[in-house]
């Protein structure tokens, strides 16, 4: 037991040393060893020094290249943006390295063979997801409580920690936040609602994470263009661990879309621009009722497919509407 503790401590120390070394190479002047602030100068090969040390040198201390007065605007803007977000360079470096590690772990989890599983697209199959897969998801998502995530509710620019996202949503957005219960542990978490045909956002708290339903509408004189998707409070590299299914019904139009959830870092215009969401046009006005039904679940497929870009639409009658509302 003592040997294991010693090995763990040694590994942690080595990782910390590697992080510090990388941080110093990027954010610290190699001459005065102070963190960059203000103007950052770079040599003809791209190595940086601070503005104060630049006044006393003619050659780069790393490659002996010449300084010709060029500034490293990209690094300056990056440091300014970190300051605006109130994130220290040290924390930014830790987040980047952690994201890279999580992406490796996520890829490894998704490539592992599963002995038996249900297909997310089959809405009638409520087979519980394999326990081992759920354990991996808990380790990757639920227990990673120190990481911050974007709150995607309307008019909110806060970035709470994962451990505080649920409290934040129920405190600041209680009327648009719902806790979803599944029929079995880690199985599909269903939701349904009726809202005006207007833009809206909802937060769903499930047993395996927090998710946001984004609904956007564009009105014309005779019709409405509707787009909708689900984004998780998770990194983009982890988003394919989760799957969603949406069915929208307004007047005599019905649309169905299903795919992996999107990560919190994916811009809205990118999702809509690449048609990676539910998207359809209907003869509807803002006062018309929009019936919504769907679910979120773990994605337990063996092979990842490219993101879906097609919404299935059809004309429907009242019997279809009654089925949707049931």
PDB file of C-alpha atoms in Angstrom:
ATOM      1  CA  UNK A   1       0.000   0.000   0.000  1.00  0.00           C
ATOM      2  CA  UNK A   2       2.865   2.334   0.800  1.00  0.00           C
ATOM      3  CA  UNK A   3       4.419   1.555  -2.591  1.00  0.00           C
ATOM      4  CA  UNK A   4       1.195   2.422  -4.427  1.00  0.00           C
ATOM      5  CA  UNK A   5       0.881   5.723  -2.564  1.00  0.00           C
ATOM      6  CA  UNK A   6       4.503   6.545  -3.353  1.00  0.00           C
ATOM      7  CA  UNK A   7       4.015   5.722  -7.038  1.00  0.00           C
ATOM      8  CA  UNK A   8       0.859   7.835  -7.226  1.00  0.00           C
ATOM      9  CA  UNK A   9       2.610  10.757  -5.567  1.00  0.00           C
ATOM     10  CA  UNK A  10       5.564  10.432  -7.931  1.00  0.00           C
ATOM     11  CA  UNK A  11       3.288  10.355 -10.986  1.00  0.00           C
ATOM     12  CA  UNK A  12       1.398  13.420  -9.762  1.00  0.00           C
ATOM     13  CA  UNK A  13       4.660  15.285  -9.178  1.00  0.00           C
ATOM     14  CA  UNK A  14       5.913  14.435 -12.678  1.00  0.00           C
ATOM     15  CA  UNK A  15       2.642  15.602 -14.264  1.00  0.00           C
ATOM     16  CA  UNK A  16       2.775  18.846 -12.293  1.00  0.00           C
ATOM     17  CA  UNK A  17       6.374  19.400 -13.376  1.00  0.00           C
ATOM     18  CA  UNK A  18       5.443  18.851 -17.033  1.00  0.00           C
ATOM     19  CA  UNK A  19       2.534  21.303 -16.724  1.00  0.00           C
ATOM     20  CA  UNK A  20       4.782  23.951 -15.170  1.00  0.00           C
ATOM     21  CA  UNK A  21       7.422  23.477 -17.869  1.00  0.00           C
ATOM     22  CA  UNK A  22       4.857  23.916 -20.645  1.00  0.00           C
ATOM     23  CA  UNK A  23       3.344  26.933 -18.902  1.00  0.00           C
ATOM     24  CA  UNK A  24       6.755  28.598 -18.620  1.00  0.00           C
ATOM     25  CA  UNK A  25       7.539  28.000 -22.298  1.00  0.00           C
ATOM     26  CA  UNK A  26       4.310  29.716 -23.355  1.00  0.00           C
ATOM     27  CA  UNK A  27       3.433  32.364 -20.778  1.00  0.00           C
ATOM     28  CA  UNK A  28       6.777  33.322 -19.188  1.00  0.00           C
ATOM     29  CA  UNK A  29       9.538  35.508 -20.624  1.00  0.00           C
ATOM     30  CA  UNK A  30      12.681  33.331 -20.999  1.00  0.00           C
ATOM     31  CA  UNK A  31      14.931  36.203 -19.892  1.00  0.00           C
ATOM     32  CA  UNK A  32      13.357  37.739 -16.767  1.00  0.00           C
ATOM     33  CA  UNK A  33      11.090  34.738 -15.982  1.00  0.00           C
ATOM     34  CA  UNK A  34       8.098  37.009 -15.397  1.00  0.00           C
ATOM     35  CA  UNK A  35       4.648  36.310 -16.807  1.00  0.00           C
ATOM     36  CA  UNK A  36       3.861  38.272 -19.944  1.00  0.00           C
ATOM     37  CA  UNK A  37       1.891  41.496 -19.620  1.00  0.00           C
ATOM     38  CA  UNK A  38       1.575  44.366 -22.048  1.00  0.00           C
ATOM     39  CA  UNK A  39       3.326  44.126 -25.414  1.00  0.00           C
ATOM     40  CA  UNK A  40       4.989  40.826 -26.336  1.00  0.00           C
ATOM     41  CA  UNK A  41       7.811  40.900 -28.882  1.00  0.00           C
ATOM     42  CA  UNK A  42       8.899  37.980 -31.025  1.00  0.00           C
ATOM     43  CA  UNK A  43      11.951  37.069 -33.079  1.00  0.00           C
ATOM     44  CA  UNK A  44      11.890  36.141 -36.755  1.00  0.00           C
ATOM     45  CA  UNK A  45      11.334  32.497 -35.732  1.00  0.00           C
ATOM     46  CA  UNK A  46       8.372  33.295 -33.478  1.00  0.00           C
ATOM     47  CA  UNK A  47       9.975  33.013 -30.009  1.00  0.00           C
ATOM     48  CA  UNK A  48       8.678  35.623 -27.560  1.00  0.00           C
ATOM     49  CA  UNK A  49      10.157  37.952 -24.925  1.00  0.00           C
ATOM     50  CA  UNK A  50       8.556  40.691 -22.868  1.00  0.00           C
ATOM     51  CA  UNK A  51       8.757  44.318 -23.981  1.00  0.00           C
ATOM     52  CA  UNK A  52      11.161  45.308 -21.203  1.00  0.00           C
ATOM     53  CA  UNK A  53      13.718  42.597 -22.004  1.00  0.00           C
ATOM     54  CA  UNK A  54      13.327  43.307 -25.729  1.00  0.00           C
ATOM     55  CA  UNK A  55      15.016  46.685 -25.175  1.00  0.00           C
ATOM     56  CA  UNK A  56      18.236  45.023 -23.991  1.00  0.00           C
ATOM     57  CA  UNK A  57      18.644  42.182 -26.495  1.00  0.00           C
ATOM     58  CA  UNK A  58      19.414  41.943 -30.187  1.00  0.00           C
ATOM     59  CA  UNK A  59      19.257  38.167 -30.570  1.00  0.00           C
ATOM     60  CA  UNK A  60      16.707  35.618 -29.434  1.00  0.00           C
ATOM     61  CA  UNK A  61      17.941  33.687 -26.351  1.00  0.00           C
ATOM     62  CA  UNK A  62      16.430  30.479 -27.739  1.00  0.00           C
ATOM     63  CA  UNK A  63      17.455  30.396 -31.417  1.00  0.00           C
ATOM     64  CA  UNK A  64      19.835  33.366 -31.754  1.00  0.00           C
ATOM     65  CA  UNK A  65      17.542  34.783 -34.416  1.00  0.00           C
ATOM     66  CA  UNK A  66      17.158  38.528 -34.895  1.00  0.00           C
ATOM     67  CA  UNK A  67      14.435  40.720 -33.421  1.00  0.00           C
ATOM     68  CA  UNK A  68      12.942  43.033 -36.022  1.00  0.00           C
ATOM     69  CA  UNK A  69      10.287  44.720 -33.878  1.00  0.00           C
ATOM     70  CA  UNK A  70       7.438  42.288 -34.566  1.00  0.00           C
ATOM     71  CA  UNK A  71       4.831  41.846 -31.834  1.00  0.00           C
ATOM     72  CA  UNK A  72       3.114  38.575 -30.952  1.00  0.00           C
ATOM     73  CA  UNK A  73      -0.422  39.909 -31.326  1.00  0.00           C
ATOM     74  CA  UNK A  74      -2.035  36.489 -31.037  1.00  0.00           C
ATOM     75  CA  UNK A  75      -0.504  35.864 -27.608  1.00  0.00           C
ATOM     76  CA  UNK A  76      -1.345  39.406 -26.483  1.00  0.00           C
ATOM     77  CA  UNK A  77      -4.996  38.987 -27.483  1.00  0.00           C
ATOM     78  CA  UNK A  78      -5.128  35.563 -25.850  1.00  0.00           C
ATOM     79  CA  UNK A  79      -3.818  36.880 -22.518  1.00  0.00           C
ATOM     80  CA  UNK A  80      -6.202  39.858 -22.667  1.00  0.00           C
ATOM     81  CA  UNK A  81      -9.135  37.500 -23.297  1.00  0.00           C
ATOM     82  CA  UNK A  82      -8.119  35.329 -20.342  1.00  0.00           C
ATOM     83  CA  UNK A  83      -8.031  38.448 -18.181  1.00  0.00           C
ATOM     84  CA  UNK A  84     -11.489  39.473 -19.378  1.00  0.00           C
ATOM     85  CA  UNK A  85     -12.785  36.004 -18.452  1.00  0.00           C
ATOM     86  CA  UNK A  86     -10.956  36.200 -15.097  1.00  0.00           C
ATOM     87  CA  UNK A  87      -8.999  33.032 -15.842  1.00  0.00           C
ATOM     88  CA  UNK A  88      -5.316  32.844 -14.975  1.00  0.00           C
ATOM     89  CA  UNK A  89      -2.865  31.504 -17.593  1.00  0.00           C
ATOM     90  CA  UNK A  90      -2.066  28.650 -15.197  1.00  0.00           C
ATOM     91  CA  UNK A  91      -5.718  27.594 -15.080  1.00  0.00           C
ATOM     92  CA  UNK A  92      -6.016  27.944 -18.849  1.00  0.00           C
ATOM     93  CA  UNK A  93      -3.050  25.630 -19.349  1.00  0.00           C
ATOM     94  CA  UNK A  94      -4.509  23.075 -16.934  1.00  0.00           C
ATOM     95  CA  UNK A  95      -7.842  23.205 -18.787  1.00  0.00           C
ATOM     96  CA  UNK A  96      -6.201  22.680 -22.192  1.00  0.00           C
ATOM     97  CA  UNK A  97      -4.181  19.695 -20.977  1.00  0.00           C
ATOM     98  CA  UNK A  98      -7.202  18.253 -19.186  1.00  0.00           C
ATOM     99  CA  UNK A  99      -9.346  18.622 -22.309  1.00  0.00           C
ATOM    100  CA  UNK A 100      -6.730  16.778 -24.355  1.00  0.00           C
ATOM    101  CA  UNK A 101      -6.608  14.005 -21.755  1.00  0.00           C
ATOM    102  CA  UNK A 102     -10.426  13.788 -21.618  1.00  0.00           C
ATOM    103  CA  UNK A 103     -10.582  13.515 -25.394  1.00  0.00           C
ATOM    104  CA  UNK A 104      -8.179  10.588 -25.307  1.00  0.00           C
ATOM    105  CA  UNK A 105     -10.227   8.934 -22.553  1.00  0.00           C
ATOM    106  CA  UNK A 106     -13.488   9.569 -24.418  1.00  0.00           C
ATOM    107  CA  UNK A 107     -12.108   8.051 -27.625  1.00  0.00           C
ATOM    108  CA  UNK A 108     -10.875   5.020 -25.699  1.00  0.00           C
ATOM    109  CA  UNK A 109     -14.244   4.534 -23.965  1.00  0.00           C
ATOM    110  CA  UNK A 110     -16.201   4.765 -27.210  1.00  0.00           C
ATOM    111  CA  UNK A 111     -13.912   2.283 -28.947  1.00  0.00           C
ATOM    112  CA  UNK A 112     -14.342  -0.373 -26.260  1.00  0.00           C
ATOM    113  CA  UNK A 113     -16.681  -3.206 -27.320  1.00  0.00           C
ATOM    114  CA  UNK A 114     -19.965  -3.499 -25.426  1.00  0.00           C
ATOM    115  CA  UNK A 115     -21.399  -6.909 -24.715  1.00  0.00           C
ATOM    116  CA  UNK A 116     -25.057  -5.938 -25.094  1.00  0.00           C
ATOM    117  CA  UNK A 117     -26.812  -2.670 -25.622  1.00  0.00           C
ATOM    118  CA  UNK A 118     -29.996  -1.044 -26.882  1.00  0.00           C
ATOM    119  CA  UNK A 119     -30.086   1.183 -29.955  1.00  0.00           C
ATOM    120  CA  UNK A 120     -30.873   4.838 -29.093  1.00  0.00           C
ATOM    121  CA  UNK A 121     -33.033   5.275 -32.204  1.00  0.00           C
ATOM    122  CA  UNK A 122     -35.498   2.599 -31.095  1.00  0.00           C
ATOM    123  CA  UNK A 123     -37.914   4.654 -28.996  1.00  0.00           C
ATOM    124  CA  UNK A 124     -39.774   1.554 -27.781  1.00  0.00           C
ATOM    125  CA  UNK A 125     -36.701  -0.215 -26.393  1.00  0.00           C
ATOM    126  CA  UNK A 126     -36.128   0.696 -22.744  1.00  0.00           C
ATOM    127  CA  UNK A 127     -33.265  -1.751 -22.081  1.00  0.00           C
ATOM    128  CA  UNK A 128     -30.940  -0.387 -19.406  1.00  0.00           C
ATOM    129  CA  UNK A 129     -27.526   0.753 -20.651  1.00  0.00           C
ATOM    130  CA  UNK A 130     -24.559  -1.437 -19.776  1.00  0.00           C
ATOM    131  CA  UNK A 131     -23.288  -0.736 -16.257  1.00  0.00           C
ATOM    132  CA  UNK A 132     -19.633  -0.498 -17.233  1.00  0.00           C
ATOM    133  CA  UNK A 133     -20.421   2.162 -19.802  1.00  0.00           C
ATOM    134  CA  UNK A 134     -22.281   4.175 -17.180  1.00  0.00           C
ATOM    135  CA  UNK A 135     -19.307   3.964 -14.819  1.00  0.00           C
ATOM    136  CA  UNK A 136     -17.070   5.410 -17.534  1.00  0.00           C
ATOM    137  CA  UNK A 137     -19.506   8.273 -18.073  1.00  0.00           C
ATOM    138  CA  UNK A 138     -19.609   9.020 -14.358  1.00  0.00           C
ATOM    139  CA  UNK A 139     -15.830   9.153 -14.228  1.00  0.00           C
ATOM    140  CA  UNK A 140     -15.572  11.404 -17.296  1.00  0.00           C
ATOM    141  CA  UNK A 141     -18.488  13.761 -16.661  1.00  0.00           C
ATOM    142  CA  UNK A 142     -20.195  13.615 -13.289  1.00  0.00           C
ATOM    143  CA  UNK A 143     -17.111  13.472 -11.081  1.00  0.00           C
ATOM    144  CA  UNK A 144     -15.247  16.185 -12.993  1.00  0.00           C
ATOM    145  CA  UNK A 145     -16.584  18.887 -10.697  1.00  0.00           C
ATOM    146  CA  UNK A 146     -13.790  21.464 -10.901  1.00  0.00           C
ATOM    147  CA  UNK A 147     -14.406  22.292 -14.548  1.00  0.00           C
ATOM    148  CA  UNK A 148     -16.542  25.254 -15.579  1.00  0.00           C
ATOM    149  CA  UNK A 149     -19.245  25.188 -18.206  1.00  0.00           C
ATOM    150  CA  UNK A 150     -21.338  27.713 -20.116  1.00  0.00           C
ATOM    151  CA  UNK A 151     -24.871  28.368 -18.953  1.00  0.00           C
ATOM    152  CA  UNK A 152     -26.867  28.448 -22.192  1.00  0.00           C
ATOM    153  CA  UNK A 153     -30.046  29.946 -20.833  1.00  0.00           C
ATOM    154  CA  UNK A 154     -31.247  33.198 -22.356  1.00  0.00           C
ATOM    155  CA  UNK A 155     -29.475  36.390 -21.234  1.00  0.00           C
ATOM    156  CA  UNK A 156     -27.061  34.484 -18.985  1.00  0.00           C
ATOM    157  CA  UNK A 157     -23.289  34.644 -19.467  1.00  0.00           C
ATOM    158  CA  UNK A 158     -22.272  32.916 -16.241  1.00  0.00           C
ATOM    159  CA  UNK A 159     -19.854  29.964 -16.258  1.00  0.00           C
ATOM    160  CA  UNK A 160     -20.537  27.978 -13.075  1.00  0.00           C
ATOM    161  CA  UNK A 161     -18.487  24.988 -12.016  1.00  0.00           C
ATOM    162  CA  UNK A 162     -19.978  21.570 -12.764  1.00  0.00           C
ATOM    163  CA  UNK A 163     -20.630  21.088  -9.064  1.00  0.00           C
ATOM    164  CA  UNK A 164     -22.700  24.305  -9.037  1.00  0.00           C
ATOM    165  CA  UNK A 165     -24.539  24.156 -12.379  1.00  0.00           C
ATOM    166  CA  UNK A 166     -27.656  22.524 -10.935  1.00  0.00           C
ATOM    167  CA  UNK A 167     -27.921  25.065  -8.101  1.00  0.00           C
ATOM    168  CA  UNK A 168     -27.362  27.890 -10.579  1.00  0.00           C
ATOM    169  CA  UNK A 169     -30.149  26.683 -12.880  1.00  0.00           C
ATOM    170  CA  UNK A 170     -32.719  26.184 -10.129  1.00  0.00           C
ATOM    171  CA  UNK A 171     -31.798  29.570  -8.603  1.00  0.00           C
ATOM    172  CA  UNK A 172     -31.593  31.747 -11.714  1.00  0.00           C
ATOM    173  CA  UNK A 173     -33.746  29.835 -14.241  1.00  0.00           C
ATOM    174  CA  UNK A 174     -36.166  27.810 -12.123  1.00  0.00           C
ATOM    175  CA  UNK A 175     -39.157  28.288 -14.453  1.00  0.00           C
ATOM    176  CA  UNK A 176     -37.214  26.828 -17.421  1.00  0.00           C
ATOM    177  CA  UNK A 177     -35.377  24.046 -15.559  1.00  0.00           C
ATOM    178  CA  UNK A 178     -36.750  20.511 -15.313  1.00  0.00           C
ATOM    179  CA  UNK A 179     -35.459  17.434 -13.540  1.00  0.00           C
ATOM    180  CA  UNK A 180     -35.943  14.380 -15.740  1.00  0.00           C
ATOM    181  CA  UNK A 181     -36.499  10.943 -14.236  1.00  0.00           C
ATOM    182  CA  UNK A 182     -35.721   7.780 -16.168  1.00  0.00           C
ATOM    183  CA  UNK A 183     -37.553   4.466 -15.910  1.00  0.00           C
ATOM    184  CA  UNK A 184     -34.261   2.757 -15.045  1.00  0.00           C
ATOM    185  CA  UNK A 185     -30.829   3.960 -13.976  1.00  0.00           C
ATOM    186  CA  UNK A 186     -29.017   5.558 -16.928  1.00  0.00           C
ATOM    187  CA  UNK A 187     -31.910   4.806 -19.333  1.00  0.00           C
ATOM    188  CA  UNK A 188     -33.741   7.341 -21.502  1.00  0.00           C
ATOM    189  CA  UNK A 189     -34.843  10.567 -19.817  1.00  0.00           C
ATOM    190  CA  UNK A 190     -38.061  11.699 -21.532  1.00  0.00           C
ATOM    191  CA  UNK A 191     -39.529  15.177 -21.714  1.00  0.00           C
ATOM    192  CA  UNK A 192     -42.590  16.794 -23.295  1.00  0.00           C
ATOM    193  CA  UNK A 193     -44.108  20.266 -23.366  1.00  0.00           C
ATOM    194  CA  UNK A 194     -46.397  22.639 -25.231  1.00  0.00           C
ATOM    195  CA  UNK A 195     -45.142  26.193 -25.828  1.00  0.00           C
ATOM    196  CA  UNK A 196     -45.880  29.110 -28.183  1.00  0.00           C
ATOM    197  CA  UNK A 197     -44.073  28.953 -31.511  1.00  0.00           C
ATOM    198  CA  UNK A 198     -41.339  31.304 -30.283  1.00  0.00           C
ATOM    199  CA  UNK A 199     -37.631  31.019 -29.368  1.00  0.00           C
ATOM    200  CA  UNK A 200     -37.062  29.272 -26.038  1.00  0.00           C
ATOM    201  CA  UNK A 201     -34.459  27.458 -23.983  1.00  0.00           C
ATOM    202  CA  UNK A 202     -34.866  24.797 -21.329  1.00  0.00           C
ATOM    203  CA  UNK A 203     -32.439  23.084 -18.977  1.00  0.00           C
ATOM    204  CA  UNK A 204     -32.777  19.379 -18.171  1.00  0.00           C
ATOM    205  CA  UNK A 205     -31.128  17.771 -15.140  1.00  0.00           C
ATOM    206  CA  UNK A 206     -30.658  14.026 -15.675  1.00  0.00           C
ATOM    207  CA  UNK A 207     -28.917  11.243 -13.780  1.00  0.00           C
ATOM    208  CA  UNK A 208     -25.936  11.447 -16.138  1.00  0.00           C
ATOM    209  CA  UNK A 209     -25.538  15.170 -16.736  1.00  0.00           C
ATOM    210  CA  UNK A 210     -27.073  18.564 -17.480  1.00  0.00           C
ATOM    211  CA  UNK A 211     -28.430  19.428 -20.938  1.00  0.00           C
ATOM    212  CA  UNK A 212     -29.987  22.416 -22.690  1.00  0.00           C
ATOM    213  CA  UNK A 213     -32.771  22.314 -25.282  1.00  0.00           C
ATOM    214  CA  UNK A 214     -32.261  25.245 -27.659  1.00  0.00           C
ATOM    215  CA  UNK A 215     -35.242  26.331 -29.797  1.00  0.00           C
ATOM    216  CA  UNK A 216     -34.885  29.116 -32.358  1.00  0.00           C
ATOM    217  CA  UNK A 217     -37.554  30.476 -34.695  1.00  0.00           C
ATOM    218  CA  UNK A 218     -37.563  32.926 -37.597  1.00  0.00           C
ATOM    219  CA  UNK A 219     -40.965  34.393 -38.481  1.00  0.00           C
ATOM    220  CA  UNK A 220     -42.147  35.432 -41.935  1.00  0.00           C
ATOM    221  CA  UNK A 221     -45.548  36.727 -42.977  1.00  0.00           C
ATOM    222  CA  UNK A 222     -46.906  33.240 -43.659  1.00  0.00           C
ATOM    223  CA  UNK A 223     -44.562  30.695 -42.073  1.00  0.00           C
ATOM    224  CA  UNK A 224     -42.040  29.981 -39.352  1.00  0.00           C
ATOM    225  CA  UNK A 225     -38.618  28.388 -39.648  1.00  0.00           C
ATOM    226  CA  UNK A 226     -37.897  26.286 -36.561  1.00  0.00           C
ATOM    227  CA  UNK A 227     -34.527  24.903 -35.497  1.00  0.00           C
ATOM    228  CA  UNK A 228     -33.773  22.968 -32.305  1.00  0.00           C
ATOM    229  CA  UNK A 229     -31.084  20.807 -30.746  1.00  0.00           C
ATOM    230  CA  UNK A 230     -29.660  19.636 -27.420  1.00  0.00           C
ATOM    231  CA  UNK A 231     -26.325  20.791 -26.013  1.00  0.00           C
ATOM    232  CA  UNK A 232     -24.704  19.233 -22.965  1.00  0.00           C
ATOM    233  CA  UNK A 233     -22.858  20.915 -20.120  1.00  0.00           C
ATOM    234  CA  UNK A 234     -19.775  19.036 -21.281  1.00  0.00           C
ATOM    235  CA  UNK A 235     -16.746  19.417 -23.506  1.00  0.00           C
ATOM    236  CA  UNK A 236     -17.145  18.918 -27.261  1.00  0.00           C
ATOM    237  CA  UNK A 237     -14.904  15.841 -27.015  1.00  0.00           C
ATOM    238  CA  UNK A 238     -17.389  14.229 -24.591  1.00  0.00           C
ATOM    239  CA  UNK A 239     -20.600  15.183 -26.405  1.00  0.00           C
ATOM    240  CA  UNK A 240     -20.816  11.957 -28.434  1.00  0.00           C
ATOM    241  CA  UNK A 241     -21.281  10.027 -25.187  1.00  0.00           C
ATOM    242  CA  UNK A 242     -24.901  11.248 -25.218  1.00  0.00           C
ATOM    243  CA  UNK A 243     -27.781  10.991 -27.678  1.00  0.00           C
ATOM    244  CA  UNK A 244     -31.043  12.905 -28.130  1.00  0.00           C
ATOM    245  CA  UNK A 245     -34.311  12.470 -30.017  1.00  0.00           C
ATOM    246  CA  UNK A 246     -36.701  15.352 -30.825  1.00  0.00           C
ATOM    247  CA  UNK A 247     -40.213  15.360 -32.270  1.00  0.00           C
ATOM    248  CA  UNK A 248     -41.859  18.743 -33.015  1.00  0.00           C
ATOM    249  CA  UNK A 249     -45.470  19.255 -34.111  1.00  0.00           C
ATOM    250  CA  UNK A 250     -47.084  22.561 -35.076  1.00  0.00           C
ATOM    251  CA  UNK A 251     -50.417  22.760 -36.919  1.00  0.00           C
ATOM    252  CA  UNK A 252     -50.237  20.065 -39.627  1.00  0.00           C
ATOM    253  CA  UNK A 253     -46.433  19.729 -39.735  1.00  0.00           C
ATOM    254  CA  UNK A 254     -44.371  17.209 -37.841  1.00  0.00           C
ATOM    255  CA  UNK A 255     -40.556  16.977 -37.732  1.00  0.00           C
ATOM    256  CA  UNK A 256     -38.223  14.382 -36.218  1.00  0.00           C
ATOM    257  CA  UNK A 257     -34.479  14.600 -35.620  1.00  0.00           C
ATOM    258  CA  UNK A 258     -32.009  12.526 -33.586  1.00  0.00           C
ATOM    259  CA  UNK A 259     -28.235  12.624 -33.135  1.00  0.00           C
ATOM    260  CA  UNK A 260     -25.436  13.050 -30.605  1.00  0.00           C
ATOM    261  CA  UNK A 261     -25.782  16.069 -28.337  1.00  0.00           C
ATOM    262  CA  UNK A 262     -23.568  19.057 -29.039  1.00  0.00           C
ATOM    263  CA  UNK A 263     -20.855  20.166 -26.625  1.00  0.00           C
ATOM    264  CA  UNK A 264     -21.126  23.445 -24.751  1.00  0.00           C
ATOM    265  CA  UNK A 265     -18.377  24.983 -26.873  1.00  0.00           C
ATOM    266  CA  UNK A 266     -20.143  24.592 -30.238  1.00  0.00           C
ATOM    267  CA  UNK A 267     -21.461  27.938 -31.594  1.00  0.00           C
ATOM    268  CA  UNK A 268     -25.135  28.137 -32.524  1.00  0.00           C
ATOM    269  CA  UNK A 269     -24.423  29.433 -36.031  1.00  0.00           C
ATOM    270  CA  UNK A 270     -22.132  26.458 -36.686  1.00  0.00           C
ATOM    271  CA  UNK A 271     -24.826  23.969 -35.656  1.00  0.00           C
ATOM    272  CA  UNK A 272     -27.463  25.620 -37.835  1.00  0.00           C
ATOM    273  CA  UNK A 273     -25.071  26.373 -40.683  1.00  0.00           C
ATOM    274  CA  UNK A 274     -24.126  22.694 -40.985  1.00  0.00           C
ATOM    275  CA  UNK A 275     -27.751  21.510 -40.525  1.00  0.00           C
ATOM    276  CA  UNK A 276     -26.730  19.487 -37.461  1.00  0.00           C
ATOM    277  CA  UNK A 277     -30.080  20.030 -35.772  1.00  0.00           C
ATOM    278  CA  UNK A 278     -33.830  19.700 -36.223  1.00  0.00           C
ATOM    279  CA  UNK A 279     -34.761  22.253 -38.888  1.00  0.00           C
ATOM    280  CA  UNK A 280     -38.041  22.706 -40.772  1.00  0.00           C
ATOM    281  CA  UNK A 281     -40.532  25.303 -42.018  1.00  0.00           C
ATOM    282  CA  UNK A 282     -44.196  25.272 -41.032  1.00  0.00           C
ATOM    283  CA  UNK A 283     -47.245  27.393 -41.719  1.00  0.00           C
ATOM    284  CA  UNK A 284     -47.381  28.799 -38.218  1.00  0.00           C
ATOM    285  CA  UNK A 285     -47.445  32.073 -36.323  1.00  0.00           C
ATOM    286  CA  UNK A 286     -46.145  32.941 -32.827  1.00  0.00           C
ATOM    287  CA  UNK A 287     -49.544  32.326 -31.188  1.00  0.00           C
ATOM    288  CA  UNK A 288     -49.724  28.753 -32.572  1.00  0.00           C
ATOM    289  CA  UNK A 289     -48.911  25.926 -30.190  1.00  0.00           C
ATOM    290  CA  UNK A 290     -45.676  23.977 -30.617  1.00  0.00           C
ATOM    291  CA  UNK A 291     -45.862  20.429 -29.253  1.00  0.00           C
ATOM    292  CA  UNK A 292     -42.482  18.991 -28.252  1.00  0.00           C
ATOM    293  CA  UNK A 293     -41.545  15.473 -27.233  1.00  0.00           C
ATOM    294  CA  UNK A 294     -38.138  13.831 -26.892  1.00  0.00           C
ATOM    295  CA  UNK A 295     -35.562  12.105 -24.771  1.00  0.00           C
ATOM    296  CA  UNK A 296     -31.875  12.169 -23.851  1.00  0.00           C
ATOM    297  CA  UNK A 297     -29.881   9.000 -23.200  1.00  0.00           C
ATOM    298  CA  UNK A 298     -26.412   7.542 -23.207  1.00  0.00           C
ATOM    299  CA  UNK A 299     -25.059   6.847 -26.670  1.00  0.00           C
ATOM    300  CA  UNK A 300     -24.207   3.146 -26.496  1.00  0.00           C
ATOM    301  CA  UNK A 301     -23.541   2.512 -30.169  1.00  0.00           C
ATOM    302  CA  UNK A 302     -20.519   0.475 -31.189  1.00  0.00           C
ATOM    303  CA  UNK A 303     -19.564   2.697 -34.124  1.00  0.00           C
ATOM    304  CA  UNK A 304     -19.811   6.499 -34.227  1.00  0.00           C
ATOM    305  CA  UNK A 305     -21.501   7.877 -37.334  1.00  0.00           C
ATOM    306  CA  UNK A 306     -21.025  11.334 -38.907  1.00  0.00           C
ATOM    307  CA  UNK A 307     -23.411  13.888 -37.468  1.00  0.00           C
ATOM    308  CA  UNK A 308     -26.916  13.795 -38.911  1.00  0.00           C
ATOM    309  CA  UNK A 309     -27.931  16.654 -41.217  1.00  0.00           C
ATOM    310  CA  UNK A 310     -31.450  15.576 -42.202  1.00  0.00           C
ATOM    311  CA  UNK A 311     -34.739  16.339 -40.448  1.00  0.00           C
ATOM    312  CA  UNK A 312     -37.590  13.952 -41.236  1.00  0.00           C
ATOM    313  CA  UNK A 313     -40.807  15.916 -41.882  1.00  0.00           C
ATOM    314  CA  UNK A 314     -44.354  14.986 -42.851  1.00  0.00           C
ATOM    315  CA  UNK A 315     -47.885  16.308 -42.836  1.00  0.00           C
ATOM    316  CA  UNK A 316     -50.011  14.869 -40.053  1.00  0.00           C
ATOM    317  CA  UNK A 317     -53.536  14.914 -38.691  1.00  0.00           C
ATOM    318  CA  UNK A 318     -55.110  15.129 -35.234  1.00  0.00           C
ATOM    319  CA  UNK A 319     -54.495  11.455 -34.472  1.00  0.00           C
ATOM    320  CA  UNK A 320     -50.753  12.045 -34.788  1.00  0.00           C
ATOM    321  CA  UNK A 321     -51.065  15.026 -32.482  1.00  0.00           C
ATOM    322  CA  UNK A 322     -52.884  12.990 -29.837  1.00  0.00           C
ATOM    323  CA  UNK A 323     -50.105  10.386 -29.997  1.00  0.00           C
ATOM    324  CA  UNK A 324     -47.490  13.089 -29.541  1.00  0.00           C
ATOM    325  CA  UNK A 325     -49.223  14.546 -26.507  1.00  0.00           C
ATOM    326  CA  UNK A 326     -49.754  11.181 -24.812  1.00  0.00           C
TER     327      UNK A 326
END
